[in-house]
Coordinates of C-alpha atoms in Angstrom, one line a residue:
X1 CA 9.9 -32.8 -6.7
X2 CA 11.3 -36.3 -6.9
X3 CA 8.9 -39.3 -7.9
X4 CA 10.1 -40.9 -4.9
X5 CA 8.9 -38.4 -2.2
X6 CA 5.5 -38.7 -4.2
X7 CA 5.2 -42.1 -3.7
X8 CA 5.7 -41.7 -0.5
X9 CA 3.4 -39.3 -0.2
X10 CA 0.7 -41.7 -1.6
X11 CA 1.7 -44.2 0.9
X12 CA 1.0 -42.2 4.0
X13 CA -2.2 -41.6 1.9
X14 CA -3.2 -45.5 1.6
X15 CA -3.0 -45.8 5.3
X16 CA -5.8 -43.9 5.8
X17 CA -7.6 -43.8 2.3
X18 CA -11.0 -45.8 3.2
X19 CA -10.9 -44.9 6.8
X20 CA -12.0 -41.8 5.4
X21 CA -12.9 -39.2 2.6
X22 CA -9.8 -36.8 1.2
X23 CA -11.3 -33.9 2.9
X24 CA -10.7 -35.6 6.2
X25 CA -7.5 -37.4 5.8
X26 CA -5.7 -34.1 3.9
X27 CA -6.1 -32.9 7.6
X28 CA -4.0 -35.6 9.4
X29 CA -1.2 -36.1 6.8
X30 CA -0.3 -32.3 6.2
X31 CA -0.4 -31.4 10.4
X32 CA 2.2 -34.5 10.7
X33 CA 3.7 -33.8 7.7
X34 CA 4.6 -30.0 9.5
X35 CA 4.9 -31.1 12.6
X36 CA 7.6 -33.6 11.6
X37 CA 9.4 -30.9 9.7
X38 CA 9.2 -27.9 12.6
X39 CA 11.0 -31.8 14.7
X40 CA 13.8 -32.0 12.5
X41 CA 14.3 -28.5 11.4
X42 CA 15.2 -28.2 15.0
X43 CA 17.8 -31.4 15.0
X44 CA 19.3 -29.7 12.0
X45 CA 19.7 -26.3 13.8
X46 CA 21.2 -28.2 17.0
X47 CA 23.9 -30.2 15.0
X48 CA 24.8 -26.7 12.7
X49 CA 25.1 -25.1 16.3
X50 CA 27.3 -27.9 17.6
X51 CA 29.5 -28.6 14.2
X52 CA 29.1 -25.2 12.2
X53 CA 27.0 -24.4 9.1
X54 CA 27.1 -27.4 6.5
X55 CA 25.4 -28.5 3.6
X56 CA 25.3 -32.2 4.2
X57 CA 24.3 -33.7 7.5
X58 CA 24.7 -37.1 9.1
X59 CA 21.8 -39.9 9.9
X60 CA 19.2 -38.6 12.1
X61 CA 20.4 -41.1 14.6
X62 CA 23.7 -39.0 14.8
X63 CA 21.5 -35.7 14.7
X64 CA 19.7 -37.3 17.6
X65 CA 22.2 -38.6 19.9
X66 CA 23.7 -35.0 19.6
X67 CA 21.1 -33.3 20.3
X68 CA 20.2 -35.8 23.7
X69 CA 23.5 -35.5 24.6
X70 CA 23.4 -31.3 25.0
X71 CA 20.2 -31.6 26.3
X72 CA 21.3 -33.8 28.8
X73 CA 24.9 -31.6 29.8
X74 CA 22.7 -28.5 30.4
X75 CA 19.0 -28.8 29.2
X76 CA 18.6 -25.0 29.7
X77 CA 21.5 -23.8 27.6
X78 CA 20.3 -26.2 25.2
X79 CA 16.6 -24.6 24.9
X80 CA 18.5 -20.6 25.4
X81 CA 20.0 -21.3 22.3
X82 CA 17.6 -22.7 19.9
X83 CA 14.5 -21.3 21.0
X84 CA 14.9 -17.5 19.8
X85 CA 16.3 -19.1 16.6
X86 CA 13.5 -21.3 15.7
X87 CA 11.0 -19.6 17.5
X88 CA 10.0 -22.9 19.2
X89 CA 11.7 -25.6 21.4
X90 CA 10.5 -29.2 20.9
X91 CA 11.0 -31.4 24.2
X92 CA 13.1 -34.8 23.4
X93 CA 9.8 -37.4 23.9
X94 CA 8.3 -35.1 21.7
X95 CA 10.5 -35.0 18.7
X96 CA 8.9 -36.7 15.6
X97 CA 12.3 -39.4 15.1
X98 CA 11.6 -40.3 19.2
X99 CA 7.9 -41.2 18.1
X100 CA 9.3 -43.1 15.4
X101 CA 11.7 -44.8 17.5
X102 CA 8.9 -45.9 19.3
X103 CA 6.7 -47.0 16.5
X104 CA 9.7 -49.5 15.5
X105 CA 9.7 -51.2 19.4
X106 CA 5.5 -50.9 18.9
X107 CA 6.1 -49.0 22.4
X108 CA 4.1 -45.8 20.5
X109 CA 1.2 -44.4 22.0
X110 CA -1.2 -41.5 20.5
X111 CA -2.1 -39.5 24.0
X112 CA 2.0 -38.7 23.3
X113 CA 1.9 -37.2 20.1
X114 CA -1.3 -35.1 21.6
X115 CA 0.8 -34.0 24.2
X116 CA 3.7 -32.8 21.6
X117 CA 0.7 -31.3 19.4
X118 CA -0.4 -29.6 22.8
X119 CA 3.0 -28.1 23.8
X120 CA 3.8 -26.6 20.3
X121 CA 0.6 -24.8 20.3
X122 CA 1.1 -23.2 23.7
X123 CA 4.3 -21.8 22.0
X124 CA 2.9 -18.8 20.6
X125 CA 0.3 -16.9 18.3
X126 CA 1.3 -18.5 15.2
X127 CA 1.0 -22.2 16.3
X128 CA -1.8 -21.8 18.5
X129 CA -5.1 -24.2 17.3
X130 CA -2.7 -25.6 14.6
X131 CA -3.8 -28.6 14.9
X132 CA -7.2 -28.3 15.8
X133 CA -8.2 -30.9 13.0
X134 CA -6.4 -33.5 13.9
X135 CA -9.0 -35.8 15.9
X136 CA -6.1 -38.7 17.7
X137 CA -10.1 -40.3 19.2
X138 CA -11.6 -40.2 16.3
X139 CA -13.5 -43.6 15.2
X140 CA -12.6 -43.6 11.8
X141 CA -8.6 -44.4 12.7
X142 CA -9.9 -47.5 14.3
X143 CA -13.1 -48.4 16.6
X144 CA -10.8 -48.6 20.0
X145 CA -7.6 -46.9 21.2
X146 CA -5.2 -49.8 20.1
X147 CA -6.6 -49.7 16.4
X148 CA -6.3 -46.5 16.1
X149 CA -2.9 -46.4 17.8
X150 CA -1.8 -48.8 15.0
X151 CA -3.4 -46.7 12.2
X152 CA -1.2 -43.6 13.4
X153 CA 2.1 -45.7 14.2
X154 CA 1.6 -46.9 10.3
X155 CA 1.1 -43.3 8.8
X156 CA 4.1 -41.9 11.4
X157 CA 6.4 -44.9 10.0
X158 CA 5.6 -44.2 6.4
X159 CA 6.1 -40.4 6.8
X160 CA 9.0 -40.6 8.8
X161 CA 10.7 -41.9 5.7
X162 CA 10.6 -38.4 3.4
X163 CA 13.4 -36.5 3.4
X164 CA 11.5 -33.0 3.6
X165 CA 15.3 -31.0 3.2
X166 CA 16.1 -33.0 0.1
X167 CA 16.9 -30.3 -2.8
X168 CA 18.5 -27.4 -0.6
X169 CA 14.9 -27.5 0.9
X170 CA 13.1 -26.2 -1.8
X171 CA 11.0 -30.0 -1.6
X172 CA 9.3 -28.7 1.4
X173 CA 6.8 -26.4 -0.3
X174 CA 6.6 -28.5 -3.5
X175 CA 5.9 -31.8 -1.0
X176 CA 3.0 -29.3 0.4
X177 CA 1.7 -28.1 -2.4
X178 CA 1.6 -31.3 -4.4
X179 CA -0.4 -33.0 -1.7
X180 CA -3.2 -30.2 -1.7
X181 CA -3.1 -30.5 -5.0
X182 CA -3.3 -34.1 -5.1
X183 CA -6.0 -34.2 -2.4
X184 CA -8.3 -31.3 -4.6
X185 CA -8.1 -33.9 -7.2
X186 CA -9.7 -36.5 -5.2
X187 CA -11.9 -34.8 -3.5
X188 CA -13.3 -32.3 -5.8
X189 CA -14.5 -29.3 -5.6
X190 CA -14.9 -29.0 -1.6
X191 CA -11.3 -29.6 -1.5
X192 CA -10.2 -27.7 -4.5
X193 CA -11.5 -24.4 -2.9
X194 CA -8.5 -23.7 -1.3
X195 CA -6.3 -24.7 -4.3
X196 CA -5.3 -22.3 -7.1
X197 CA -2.8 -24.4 -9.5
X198 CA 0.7 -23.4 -9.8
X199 CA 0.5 -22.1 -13.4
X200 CA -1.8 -19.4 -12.0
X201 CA -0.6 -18.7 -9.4
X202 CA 3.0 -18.1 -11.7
X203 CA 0.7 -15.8 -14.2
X204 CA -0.5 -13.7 -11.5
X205 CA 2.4 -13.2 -9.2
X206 CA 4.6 -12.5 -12.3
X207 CA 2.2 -10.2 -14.1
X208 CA 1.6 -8.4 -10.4
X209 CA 5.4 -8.0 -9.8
X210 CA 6.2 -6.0 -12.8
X211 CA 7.6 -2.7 -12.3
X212 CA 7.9 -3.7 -8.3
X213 CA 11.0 -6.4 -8.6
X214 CA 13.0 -3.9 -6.2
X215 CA 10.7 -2.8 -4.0
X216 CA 11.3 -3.4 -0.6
X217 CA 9.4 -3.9 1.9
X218 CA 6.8 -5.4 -0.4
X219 CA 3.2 -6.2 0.7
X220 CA 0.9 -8.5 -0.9
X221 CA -2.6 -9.1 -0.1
X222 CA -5.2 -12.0 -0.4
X223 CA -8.5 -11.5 1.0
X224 CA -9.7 -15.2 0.3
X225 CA -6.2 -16.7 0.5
X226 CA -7.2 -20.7 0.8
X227 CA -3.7 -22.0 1.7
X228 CA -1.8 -19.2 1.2
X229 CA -0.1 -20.7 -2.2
X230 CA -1.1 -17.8 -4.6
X231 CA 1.1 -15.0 -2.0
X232 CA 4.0 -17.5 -1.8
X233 CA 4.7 -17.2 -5.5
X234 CA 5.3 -14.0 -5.6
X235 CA 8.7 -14.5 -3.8
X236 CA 9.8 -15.8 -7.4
X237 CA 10.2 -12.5 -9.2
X238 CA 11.2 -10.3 -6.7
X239 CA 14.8 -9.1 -5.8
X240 CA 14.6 -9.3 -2.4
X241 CA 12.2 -12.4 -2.0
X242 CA 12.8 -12.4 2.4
X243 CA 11.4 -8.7 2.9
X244 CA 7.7 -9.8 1.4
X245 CA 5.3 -9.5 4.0
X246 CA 2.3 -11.4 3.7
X247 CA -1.5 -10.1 4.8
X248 CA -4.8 -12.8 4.2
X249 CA -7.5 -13.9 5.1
X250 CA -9.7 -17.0 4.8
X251 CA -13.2 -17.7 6.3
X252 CA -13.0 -21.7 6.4
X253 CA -10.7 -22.4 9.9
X254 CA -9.5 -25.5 8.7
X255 CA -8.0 -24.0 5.8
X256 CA -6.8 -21.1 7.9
X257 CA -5.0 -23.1 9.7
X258 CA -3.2 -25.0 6.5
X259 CA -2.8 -21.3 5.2
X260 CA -0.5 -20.9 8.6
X261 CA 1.3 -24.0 8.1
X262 CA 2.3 -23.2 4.4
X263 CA 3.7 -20.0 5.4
X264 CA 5.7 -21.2 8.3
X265 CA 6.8 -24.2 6.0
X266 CA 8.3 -22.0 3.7
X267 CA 10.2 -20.3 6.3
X268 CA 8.0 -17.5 6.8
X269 CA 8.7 -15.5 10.1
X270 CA 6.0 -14.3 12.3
X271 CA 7.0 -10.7 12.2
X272 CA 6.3 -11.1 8.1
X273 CA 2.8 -12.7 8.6
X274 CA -0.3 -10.9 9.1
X275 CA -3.3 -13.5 8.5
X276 CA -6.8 -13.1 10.1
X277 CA -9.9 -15.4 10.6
X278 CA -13.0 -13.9 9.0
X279 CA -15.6 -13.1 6.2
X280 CA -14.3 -11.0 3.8
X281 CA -17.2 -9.6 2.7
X282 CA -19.1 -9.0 5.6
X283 CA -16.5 -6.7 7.7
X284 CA -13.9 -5.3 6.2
X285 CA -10.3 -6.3 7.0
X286 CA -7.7 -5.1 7.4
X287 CA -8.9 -1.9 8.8
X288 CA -5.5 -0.4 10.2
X289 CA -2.4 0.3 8.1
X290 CA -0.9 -1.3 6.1
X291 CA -4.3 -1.5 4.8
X292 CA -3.4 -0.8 1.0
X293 CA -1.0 -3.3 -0.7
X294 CA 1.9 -3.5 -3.4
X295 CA 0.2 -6.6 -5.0
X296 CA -3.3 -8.2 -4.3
X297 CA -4.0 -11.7 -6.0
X298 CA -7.2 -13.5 -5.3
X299 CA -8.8 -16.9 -6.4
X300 CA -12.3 -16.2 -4.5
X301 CA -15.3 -18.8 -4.6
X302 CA -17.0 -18.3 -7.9
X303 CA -20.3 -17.1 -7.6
X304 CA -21.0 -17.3 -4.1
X305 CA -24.0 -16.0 -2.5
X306 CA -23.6 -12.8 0.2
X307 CA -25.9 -10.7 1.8
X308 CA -25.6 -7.6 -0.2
X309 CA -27.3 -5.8 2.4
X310 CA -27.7 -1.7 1.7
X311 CA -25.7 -0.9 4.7
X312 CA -22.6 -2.1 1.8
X313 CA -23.9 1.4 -0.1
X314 CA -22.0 3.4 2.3
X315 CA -19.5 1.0 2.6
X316 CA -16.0 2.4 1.2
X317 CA -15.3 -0.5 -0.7
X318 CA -18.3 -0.6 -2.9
X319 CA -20.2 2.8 -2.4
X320 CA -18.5 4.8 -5.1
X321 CA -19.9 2.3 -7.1
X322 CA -23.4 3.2 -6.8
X323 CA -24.7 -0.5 -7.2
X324 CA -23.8 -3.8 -4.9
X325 CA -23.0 -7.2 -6.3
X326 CA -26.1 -9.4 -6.9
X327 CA -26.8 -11.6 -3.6
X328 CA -26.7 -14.5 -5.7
X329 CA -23.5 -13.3 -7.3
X330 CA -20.5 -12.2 -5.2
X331 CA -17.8 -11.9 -7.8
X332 CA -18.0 -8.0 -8.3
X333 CA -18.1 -8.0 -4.6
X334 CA -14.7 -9.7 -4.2
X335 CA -12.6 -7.8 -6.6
X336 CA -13.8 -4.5 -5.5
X337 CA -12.7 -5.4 -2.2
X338 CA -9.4 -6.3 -3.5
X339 CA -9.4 -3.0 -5.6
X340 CA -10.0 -0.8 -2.6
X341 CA -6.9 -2.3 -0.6
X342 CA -4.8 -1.9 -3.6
X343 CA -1.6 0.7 -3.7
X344 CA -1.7 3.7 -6.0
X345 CA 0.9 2.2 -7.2
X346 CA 0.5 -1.4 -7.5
X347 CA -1.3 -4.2 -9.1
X348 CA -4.3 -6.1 -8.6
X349 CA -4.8 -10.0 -10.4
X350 CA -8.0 -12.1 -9.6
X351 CA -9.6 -15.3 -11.0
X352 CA -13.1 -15.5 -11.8
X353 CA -15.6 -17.4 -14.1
X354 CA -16.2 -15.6 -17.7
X355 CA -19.8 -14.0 -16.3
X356 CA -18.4 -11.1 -14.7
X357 CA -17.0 -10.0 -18.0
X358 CA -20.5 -9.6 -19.9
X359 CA -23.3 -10.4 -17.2
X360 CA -25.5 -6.5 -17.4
X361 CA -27.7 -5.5 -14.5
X362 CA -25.4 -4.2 -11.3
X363 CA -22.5 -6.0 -12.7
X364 CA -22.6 -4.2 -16.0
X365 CA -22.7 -0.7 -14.2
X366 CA -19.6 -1.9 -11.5
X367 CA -17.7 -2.9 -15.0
X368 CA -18.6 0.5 -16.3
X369 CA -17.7 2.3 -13.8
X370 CA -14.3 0.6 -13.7
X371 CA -13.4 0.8 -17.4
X372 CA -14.6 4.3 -17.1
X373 CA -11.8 4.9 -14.8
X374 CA -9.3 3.1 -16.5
X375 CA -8.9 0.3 -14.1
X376 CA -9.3 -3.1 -15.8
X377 CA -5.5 -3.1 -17.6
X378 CA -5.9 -6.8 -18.7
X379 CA -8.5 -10.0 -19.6
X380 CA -7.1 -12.6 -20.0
X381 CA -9.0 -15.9 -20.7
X382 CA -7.5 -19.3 -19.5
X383 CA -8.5 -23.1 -20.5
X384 CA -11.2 -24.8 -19.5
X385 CA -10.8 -27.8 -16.9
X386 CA -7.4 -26.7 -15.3
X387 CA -8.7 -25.9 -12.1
X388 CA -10.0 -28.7 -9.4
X389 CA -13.7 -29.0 -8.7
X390 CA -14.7 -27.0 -11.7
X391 CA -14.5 -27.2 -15.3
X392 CA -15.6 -23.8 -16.7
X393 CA -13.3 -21.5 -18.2
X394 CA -12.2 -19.1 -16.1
X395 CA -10.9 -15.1 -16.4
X396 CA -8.0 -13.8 -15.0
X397 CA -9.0 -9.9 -14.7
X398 CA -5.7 -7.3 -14.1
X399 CA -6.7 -4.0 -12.7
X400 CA -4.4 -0.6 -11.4
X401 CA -5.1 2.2 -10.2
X402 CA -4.0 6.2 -11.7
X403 CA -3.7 4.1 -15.1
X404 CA -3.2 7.4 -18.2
X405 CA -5.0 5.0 -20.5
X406 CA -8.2 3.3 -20.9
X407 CA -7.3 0.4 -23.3
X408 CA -8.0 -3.2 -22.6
X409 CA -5.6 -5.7 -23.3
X410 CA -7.4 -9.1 -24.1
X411 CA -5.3 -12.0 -24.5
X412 CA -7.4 -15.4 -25.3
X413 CA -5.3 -18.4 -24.1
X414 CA -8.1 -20.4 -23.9
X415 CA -6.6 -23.3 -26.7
X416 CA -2.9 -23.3 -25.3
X417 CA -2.8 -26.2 -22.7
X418 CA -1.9 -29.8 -22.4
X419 CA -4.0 -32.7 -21.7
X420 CA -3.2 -34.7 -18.7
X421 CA -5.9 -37.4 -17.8
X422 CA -8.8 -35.6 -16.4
X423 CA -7.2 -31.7 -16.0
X424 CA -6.1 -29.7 -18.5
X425 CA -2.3 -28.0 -17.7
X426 CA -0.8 -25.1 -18.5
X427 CA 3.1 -25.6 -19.3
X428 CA 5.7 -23.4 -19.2
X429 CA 5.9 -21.9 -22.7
X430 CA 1.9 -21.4 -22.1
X431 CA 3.0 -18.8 -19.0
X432 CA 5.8 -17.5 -20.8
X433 CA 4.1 -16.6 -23.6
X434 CA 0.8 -15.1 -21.6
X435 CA 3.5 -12.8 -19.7
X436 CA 5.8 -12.0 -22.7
X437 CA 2.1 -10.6 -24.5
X438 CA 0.9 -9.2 -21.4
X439 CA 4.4 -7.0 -21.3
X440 CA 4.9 -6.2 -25.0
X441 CA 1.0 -5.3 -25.2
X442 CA 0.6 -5.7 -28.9
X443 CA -2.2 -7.5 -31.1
X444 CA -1.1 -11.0 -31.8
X445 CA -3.4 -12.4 -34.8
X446 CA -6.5 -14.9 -33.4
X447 CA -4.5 -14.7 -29.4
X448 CA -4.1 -11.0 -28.2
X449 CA -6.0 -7.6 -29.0
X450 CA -5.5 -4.4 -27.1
X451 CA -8.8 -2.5 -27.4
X452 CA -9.7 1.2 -27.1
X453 CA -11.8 2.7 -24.8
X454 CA -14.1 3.6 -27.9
X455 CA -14.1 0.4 -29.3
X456 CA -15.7 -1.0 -25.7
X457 CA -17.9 1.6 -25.6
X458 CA -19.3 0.5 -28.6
X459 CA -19.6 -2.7 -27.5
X460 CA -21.4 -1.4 -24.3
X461 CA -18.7 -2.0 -22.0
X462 CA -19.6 -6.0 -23.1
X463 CA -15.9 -7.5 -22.2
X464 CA -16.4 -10.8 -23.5
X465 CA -13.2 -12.1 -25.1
X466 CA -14.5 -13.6 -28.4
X467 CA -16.1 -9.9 -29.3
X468 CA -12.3 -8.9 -29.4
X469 CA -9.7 -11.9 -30.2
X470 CA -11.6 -13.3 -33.2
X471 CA -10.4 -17.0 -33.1
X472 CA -12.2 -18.3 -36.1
X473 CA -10.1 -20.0 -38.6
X474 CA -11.3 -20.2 -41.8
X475 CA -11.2 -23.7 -43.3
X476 CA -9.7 -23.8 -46.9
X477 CA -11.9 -22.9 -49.8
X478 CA -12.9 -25.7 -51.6
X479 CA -12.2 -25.8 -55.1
X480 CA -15.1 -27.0 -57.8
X481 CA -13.5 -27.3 -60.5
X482 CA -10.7 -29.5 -59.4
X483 CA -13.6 -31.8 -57.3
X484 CA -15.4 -31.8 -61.3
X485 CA -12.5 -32.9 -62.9
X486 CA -11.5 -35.5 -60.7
X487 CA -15.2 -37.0 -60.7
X488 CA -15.2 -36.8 -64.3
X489 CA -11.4 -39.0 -64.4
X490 CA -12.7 -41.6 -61.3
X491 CA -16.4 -42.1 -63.5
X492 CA -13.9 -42.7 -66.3
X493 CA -11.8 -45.5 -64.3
X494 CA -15.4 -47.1 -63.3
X495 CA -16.4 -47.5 -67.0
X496 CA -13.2 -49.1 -67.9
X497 CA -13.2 -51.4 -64.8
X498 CA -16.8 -52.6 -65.2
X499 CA -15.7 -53.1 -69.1
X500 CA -12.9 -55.6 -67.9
X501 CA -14.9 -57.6 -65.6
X502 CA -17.8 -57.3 -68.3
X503 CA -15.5 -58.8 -70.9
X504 CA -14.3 -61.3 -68.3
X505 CA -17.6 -62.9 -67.5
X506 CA -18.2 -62.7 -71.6
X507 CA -15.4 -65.4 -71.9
X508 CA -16.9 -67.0 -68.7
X509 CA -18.4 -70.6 -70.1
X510 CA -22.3 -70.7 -69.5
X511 CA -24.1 -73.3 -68.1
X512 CA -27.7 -74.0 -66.9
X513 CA -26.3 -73.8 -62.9
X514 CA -24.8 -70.2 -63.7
X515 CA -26.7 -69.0 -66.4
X516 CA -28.8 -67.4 -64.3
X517 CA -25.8 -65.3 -62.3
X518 CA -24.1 -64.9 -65.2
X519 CA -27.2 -62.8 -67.0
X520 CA -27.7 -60.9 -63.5
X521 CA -24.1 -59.5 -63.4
X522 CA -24.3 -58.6 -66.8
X523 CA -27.5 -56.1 -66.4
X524 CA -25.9 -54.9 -63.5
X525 CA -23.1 -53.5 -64.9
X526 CA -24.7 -52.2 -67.9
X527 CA -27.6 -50.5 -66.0
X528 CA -25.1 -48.5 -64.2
X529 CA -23.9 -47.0 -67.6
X530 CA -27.2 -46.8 -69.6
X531 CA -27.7 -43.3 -68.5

């Protein structure tokens, strides 16, 4: 994404950066940010259906005056025709470029971008309570309705100057991304709950994708999806990236709703998009086929509490189990939800702090169990500090179902990162060379070790990483001899030093003011010697 576009991004930012905290402010940039894309998308679509497919198009002005000028030939044809295409119709006083228009001649006025907001939702499932979170009355834009009429006519103006279809379009998701990302920064971790990085999310969606590049439909599944980033990768590695459908859910509305957005920014039809509202944990979705997936990935709340009520013994996901996660402890209880909506034949990838791996009690029978059954494929430790709101190490855990083995491969990538100010980042040849392990499954000296089922067992099912990828490194032996007989030469340089000055202050002509020094000096150096 081009240093520009960020800037600009930080801009809109400033406008409102003291009104408010990041949490709050993330809401009104990214649902003007979308709706301004969903505004020009459809002036794009309108000039291609006037002049034919093209990859360059004029000044929005142009865009604008074509569109006006169909709209007002035959305003019904005009909606036939780009409605079923873009599966929403924008009205002219509502386009984002008509707002800004007005935001130039200071002839703007909120309760008209609440009536655009209002009209898109009404336009179907998908957009409907979009943009819930975006309070136009709220205080903090300004005490009364001119000052926060100016506040929003500032953010509009700055907005309105990002190309979002720079780059082919591929900008769009990266602008989105970076400013969640940007936003978990600043906000910590309440904001960084709904933010897996991208180097993750690249690890998991690759590593989940192999031996399923052709498959078609594919399915992928994420139970505690945030804003829907970690699913979106997936498109990357697969042959036929448009027939991915994509199933989540999230429990926090807000983010729900950014977890919509994303997906429709990144051209996501609503036929491909099956997300839902809800506690994971607490009922069980989804419920009706496709209930079983091709890929399930998974960054869930670490450690969360849950009621772990014993109604969950005889609940599908867990009762084979025999024990439920702790109350106090969730983990175990969000990847064995994942695990039950995974394929036969596909696989599973979640992130999770380093206790799941060697905490005893209920966890250590779940992680039995599994390991008995050959289901945990891959551990694979990442760096400290490269996620948002936390800086514990964290686990990425592979698991598959029907698996002929019951080896463990552990990789330890724990020392492979970049410092960047206050996060620690993954680069490229850090992924690459997680992946290229992951698919050659062979020990790598103090990085990668593909344990036995035996060799776990005798480490009571204990998967800690550090019990398996020894990273010690020895330092150098020293040698005593060598130290001896370099003593012995630098004593020998002393002596003939403190000789030289001795003979110096020997020639050095006494009198009764220096006597005194002279004779001092003199029983210094020989008193180092006497021995």
């Amino acid at each position: 994404m081009a240093t520009g576009l960020n800037q600009q991004l930080w801009a809109s930012a400033d406008i409102l950066r003291g009104k408010m905290d990041a949490s709050e402010y993330k809401n009104y940039l990214l649902g003007l940010i979308f709706y301004k894309y969903l505004s020009d998308a459809q002036l794009r679509e309108v000039y291609e259906q006037e002049n034919g497919k093209t990859d360059t198009f004029p000044e929005r002005s142009t865009q604008y005056a074509g569109f006006m000028e169909w709209y007002e030939e035959d305003k019904d044809d005009l909606i036939e025709n780009i409605q079923p295409k873009q599966g929403y119709f924008i009205q002219p006083d509502h386009l984002f470029y008509h707002y800004r228009i007005k935001a130039d001649n200071y002839e703007f006025n909120l309760t008209d971008l609440q009536a655009g907001f209002n009209e898109l939702e009404r336009q179907g499932e998908e957009f409907s309570g979009l943009f819930a979170d975006i309070d136009l009355n709220s205080t903090k834009l300004g005490s009364n309705a001119q000052q926060r009429n100016v506040t929003i006519t500032e953010v509009l103006r700055a907005l309105d100057e990002i190309d979002l279809f720079e780059h082919n379009g591929d900008v769009i998701g990266d602008a989105y991304e970076y400013l969640i990302g940007m936003f978990a920064a600043g906000a910590g971790k309440k904001a960084g709950e709904f933010y897996t990085p991208q180097a993750v999310s690249r690890i998991m969606s690759e590593i989940t994708s192999i031996g399923q590049e052709s498959r078609a439909p594919f399915h992928i599944y994420d139970p505690a999806m945030g804003s829907g980033s970690l699913m979106l990768n997936i498109r990357r590695y697969l042959i036929n990236p448009n027939q991915v459908h994509y199933h989540g859910q999230e429990l926090n509305t807000t983010t729900f709703n950014l977890a919509r957005m994303n997906l429709i920014l990144h051209g996501v039809d609503k036929e491909r998009m099956n997300l839902n509202n809800g506690d994971t944990l607490d009922a069980d979705w989804p419920s009706e086929e496709p209930y079983q997936f091709d890929s399930v990935v998974m960054n869930p709340p670490y450690s969360a509490k849950w009621s772990a009520a014993d109604k969950f013994l005889s609940d599908p996901r867990f009762e084979r189990f025999g024990k439920l996660a702790p109350k106090s402890k969730a983990d175990f209880a969000f990847l064995l939800h994942g695990f039950y909506h995974l394929k036969e034949s596909g696989t599973m990838g979640i992130v999770l702090p380093h206790g799941v791996l060697f905490r005893g009690a209920a966890e250590g029978t779940i992680r039995q169990a599994l390991l008995e059954m050959g289901a945990i494929d891959a551990v694979i430790g990442l760096p400290a500090n490269i996620f948002f709101g936390t800086s514990i190490p964290t686990t990425v855990i592979i698991l598959k179902k029907n698996r002929s083995r019951r080896d463990v491969l552990f990789i330890d990538a724990s020392q492979d990162f970049e410092k960047q100010k206050n996060q620690n980042v993954l680069l490229d040849e850090h992924i690459d060379k997680i992946v290229s392990t992951y698919k050659k499954r062979e020990d790598i000296e103090r990085y990668a070790h593909v344990a036995s089922f035996d060799e776990i067992q005798e480490n009571d099912f204990n998967l800690n990483i550090p019990r398996y990828v020894d990273t010690f490194e020895e330092e150098e032996p020293v040698d005593l001899v060598a130290v001896n007989t370099n003593l012995l030469k630098v004593n020998e340089e002393l002596v003939q030093q403190d000789q030289t000055l001795l003979s110096l202050i020997n020639d050095f002509s006494e009198s009764e003011e220096n006597q005194a020094l002279i004779e001092s000096m003199r029983l210094l150096l020989r008193g180092g010697h006497d021995e």
